[in-house]
Amino acid sequence: MNNKFEISPSILSANLGQLQAEIEACERSGADRIHIDVMDGSFVPNITFGQVMVKNCRALTDLPLDVHLMIVSPERHIESFAKAGADIITVHYETCPLIQRTLTQIRETGAKSGICFNPGTPLDSLRYLSADFDQVLLMTVNPGFGGQKYIPSMTLKISDTAQILKELGSDALIQVDGGIDATTIGEAYAAGARNFIAGSSVFGHPEGTEAGIRALRAGVENRN
Ligand code: DX5
Ligand code: ZN
């Protein structure tokens, strides 16, 4: 596994009244993607963004748009999110009884495909689907809200995922989402995560968005 890692700020915690400035700050500080959380009030308690938000972000940046679908029946919306400008589309294992087909459907749009697991969901399906996903998104909180605390036992799940991918010879990216800040990013990195989604620690940083991204990078460099 290589040492390079990526930061994906989640605009769920951005100041949406200044979305352009927030995204520009991400670009200046070398963010690698923009993460967009789509919630339907059914699979998760909250309702957030849809295709219109993806389209607006597309007009503001050339950074890859990483769209996290926390919605029931995501297969109904994959094409429209791709058309709106999504570069990577991630679906939850829990919402997809036919997930092999759904991952294939994502790739057919030209987007990269991601499979996501809630904290309590086992990883067994990874073994059978490794030809079908480009990234594995591990929730390190229960999805639905920003600003929650990293669940410490998820570090074991990250290393289990890294081990399974290694056994399979898969070079899929391991992403983590939830409670990632300067104090938790180091252990998630050490366990094998290489893409870090962060909302409140980036956009809520007391010294601003750029300082938030710098602090995350420092959290990896100075990890114990
Ligand atoms: C949670 C979302 C996350 C959220 C993370 O359901 O999927 O992407 O924005 O927020 P923080 O970094 O504040 O935990
Ligand atoms: Zn997310």
mmCIF file of N, CA, C and O and ligand atoms in Angstrom, residues 10 12 35 37 39 68 70 139 143-148 177-179 197-200, ligand 1:
data_model
loop_
_atom_site.group_PDB
_atom_site.id
_atom_site.type_symbol
_atom_site.label_atom_id
_atom_site.label_comp_id
_atom_site.label_asym_id
_atom_site.label_seq_id
_atom_site.Cartn_x
_atom_site.Cartn_y
_atom_site.Cartn_z
ATOM 1 N N SER A 10 -16.214 17.531 3.071
ATOM 2 C CA SER A 10 -17.647 17.292 2.894
ATOM 3 C C SER A 10 -18.405 18.609 3.050
ATOM 4 O O SER A 10 -18.418 19.209 4.137
ATOM 5 N N LEU A 12 -21.293 19.218 3.496
ATOM 6 C CA LEU A 12 -22.396 19.209 4.458
ATOM 7 C C LEU A 12 -22.167 20.251 5.561
ATOM 8 O O LEU A 12 -23.114 20.846 6.071
ATOM 9 N N HIS A 35 -16.702 16.229 -1.437
ATOM 10 C CA HIS A 35 -17.624 15.154 -1.046
ATOM 11 C C HIS A 35 -19.018 15.745 -0.843
ATOM 12 O O HIS A 35 -19.198 16.729 -0.123
ATOM 13 N N ASP A 37 -22.894 14.847 0.293
ATOM 14 C CA ASP A 37 -23.716 13.885 1.026
ATOM 15 C C ASP A 37 -25.177 14.014 0.618
ATOM 16 O O ASP A 37 -25.823 15.023 0.900
ATOM 17 N N MET A 39 -28.798 12.737 1.263
ATOM 18 C CA MET A 39 -29.582 12.025 2.292
ATOM 19 C C MET A 39 -31.066 12.201 1.992
ATOM 20 O O MET A 39 -31.494 13.283 1.592
ATOM 21 N N HIS A 68 -21.967 10.706 -2.296
ATOM 22 C CA HIS A 68 -22.267 9.640 -1.322
ATOM 23 C C HIS A 68 -23.778 9.548 -1.194
ATOM 24 O O HIS A 68 -24.413 10.422 -0.596
ATOM 25 N N MET A 70 -26.874 8.319 0.371
ATOM 26 C CA MET A 70 -27.492 7.695 1.554
ATOM 27 C C MET A 70 -28.999 7.711 1.337
ATOM 28 O O MET A 70 -29.753 8.422 2.013
ATOM 29 N N MET A 139 -18.016 3.754 6.887
ATOM 30 C CA MET A 139 -18.559 4.779 7.780
ATOM 31 C C MET A 139 -17.903 4.598 9.145
ATOM 32 O O MET A 139 -17.934 3.499 9.716
ATOM 33 N N PRO A 143 -24.356 6.988 9.710
ATOM 34 C CA PRO A 143 -24.582 8.109 8.798
ATOM 35 C C PRO A 143 -25.821 8.925 9.148
ATOM 36 O O PRO A 143 -26.742 8.434 9.789
ATOM 37 N N GLY A 144 -25.817 10.159 8.730
ATOM 38 C CA GLY A 144 -26.998 11.007 8.913
ATOM 39 C C GLY A 144 -26.695 12.415 9.363
ATOM 40 O O GLY A 144 -27.467 13.326 9.081
ATOM 41 N N PHE A 145 -25.582 12.599 10.035
ATOM 42 C CA PHE A 145 -25.262 13.933 10.568
ATOM 43 C C PHE A 145 -23.761 14.166 10.512
ATOM 44 O O PHE A 145 -22.984 13.217 10.668
ATOM 45 N N GLY A 146 -23.392 15.426 10.357
ATOM 46 C CA GLY A 146 -21.999 15.803 10.553
ATOM 47 C C GLY A 146 -21.738 15.990 12.042
ATOM 48 O O GLY A 146 -22.661 15.996 12.863
ATOM 49 N N GLY A 147 -20.473 16.106 12.381
ATOM 50 C CA GLY A 147 -20.097 16.482 13.743
ATOM 51 C C GLY A 147 -20.196 15.379 14.785
ATOM 52 O O GLY A 147 -20.168 15.665 15.977
ATOM 53 N N GLN A 148 -20.293 14.122 14.359
ATOM 54 C CA GLN A 148 -20.320 13.029 15.342
ATOM 55 C C GLN A 148 -18.890 12.549 15.632
ATOM 56 O O GLN A 148 -17.960 12.855 14.909
ATOM 57 N N ASP A 177 -15.281 7.978 6.606
ATOM 58 C CA ASP A 177 -16.224 9.104 6.664
ATOM 59 C C ASP A 177 -16.873 9.161 8.040
ATOM 60 O O ASP A 177 -17.582 8.232 8.443
ATOM 61 N N GLY A 178 -16.610 10.271 8.742
ATOM 62 C CA GLY A 178 -17.278 10.499 10.026
ATOM 63 C C GLY A 178 -16.292 10.649 11.172
ATOM 64 O O GLY A 178 -15.513 9.740 11.452
ATOM 65 N N GLY A 179 -16.302 11.836 11.768
ATOM 66 C CA GLY A 179 -15.453 12.071 12.940
ATOM 67 C C GLY A 179 -13.973 12.126 12.622
ATOM 68 O O GLY A 179 -13.138 11.918 13.510
ATOM 69 N N ILE A 197 -12.657 11.743 4.370
ATOM 70 C CA ILE A 197 -13.770 12.674 4.225
ATOM 71 C C ILE A 197 -13.895 13.411 5.552
ATOM 72 O O ILE A 197 -13.903 12.798 6.619
ATOM 73 N N ALA A 198 -13.982 14.714 5.473
ATOM 74 C CA ALA A 198 -14.089 15.469 6.720
ATOM 75 C C ALA A 198 -14.944 16.706 6.488
ATOM 76 O O ALA A 198 -14.734 17.448 5.525
ATOM 77 N N GLY A 199 -15.933 16.885 7.346
ATOM 78 C CA GLY A 199 -16.824 18.038 7.257
ATOM 79 C C GLY A 199 -16.509 19.058 8.316
ATOM 80 O O GLY A 199 -15.898 20.104 8.063
ATOM 81 N N SER A 200 -16.887 18.745 9.555
ATOM 82 C CA SER A 200 -16.787 19.770 10.597
ATOM 83 C C SER A 200 -15.342 20.145 10.917
ATOM 84 O O SER A 200 -15.062 21.302 11.230
HETATM 85 C C1 DX5 B 1 -22.271 11.598 7.600
HETATM 86 C C2 DX5 B 1 -21.761 12.053 6.251
HETATM 87 C C3 DX5 B 1 -20.423 12.665 6.324
HETATM 88 C C4 DX5 B 1 -20.343 13.946 7.123
HETATM 89 C C5 DX5 B 1 -19.082 13.865 7.932
HETATM 90 O O1 DX5 B 1 -23.433 10.853 7.458
HETATM 91 O O2 DX5 B 1 -21.673 10.958 5.358
HETATM 92 O O3 DX5 B 1 -19.822 12.847 5.048
HETATM 93 O O4 DX5 B 1 -20.312 15.109 6.360
HETATM 94 O O5 DX5 B 1 -19.068 14.900 8.829
HETATM 95 P P1 DX5 B 1 -17.982 15.039 9.974
HETATM 96 O O6 DX5 B 1 -16.636 15.091 9.313
HETATM 97 O O7 DX5 B 1 -18.358 16.308 10.654
HETATM 98 O O8 DX5 B 1 -18.118 13.827 10.882
#
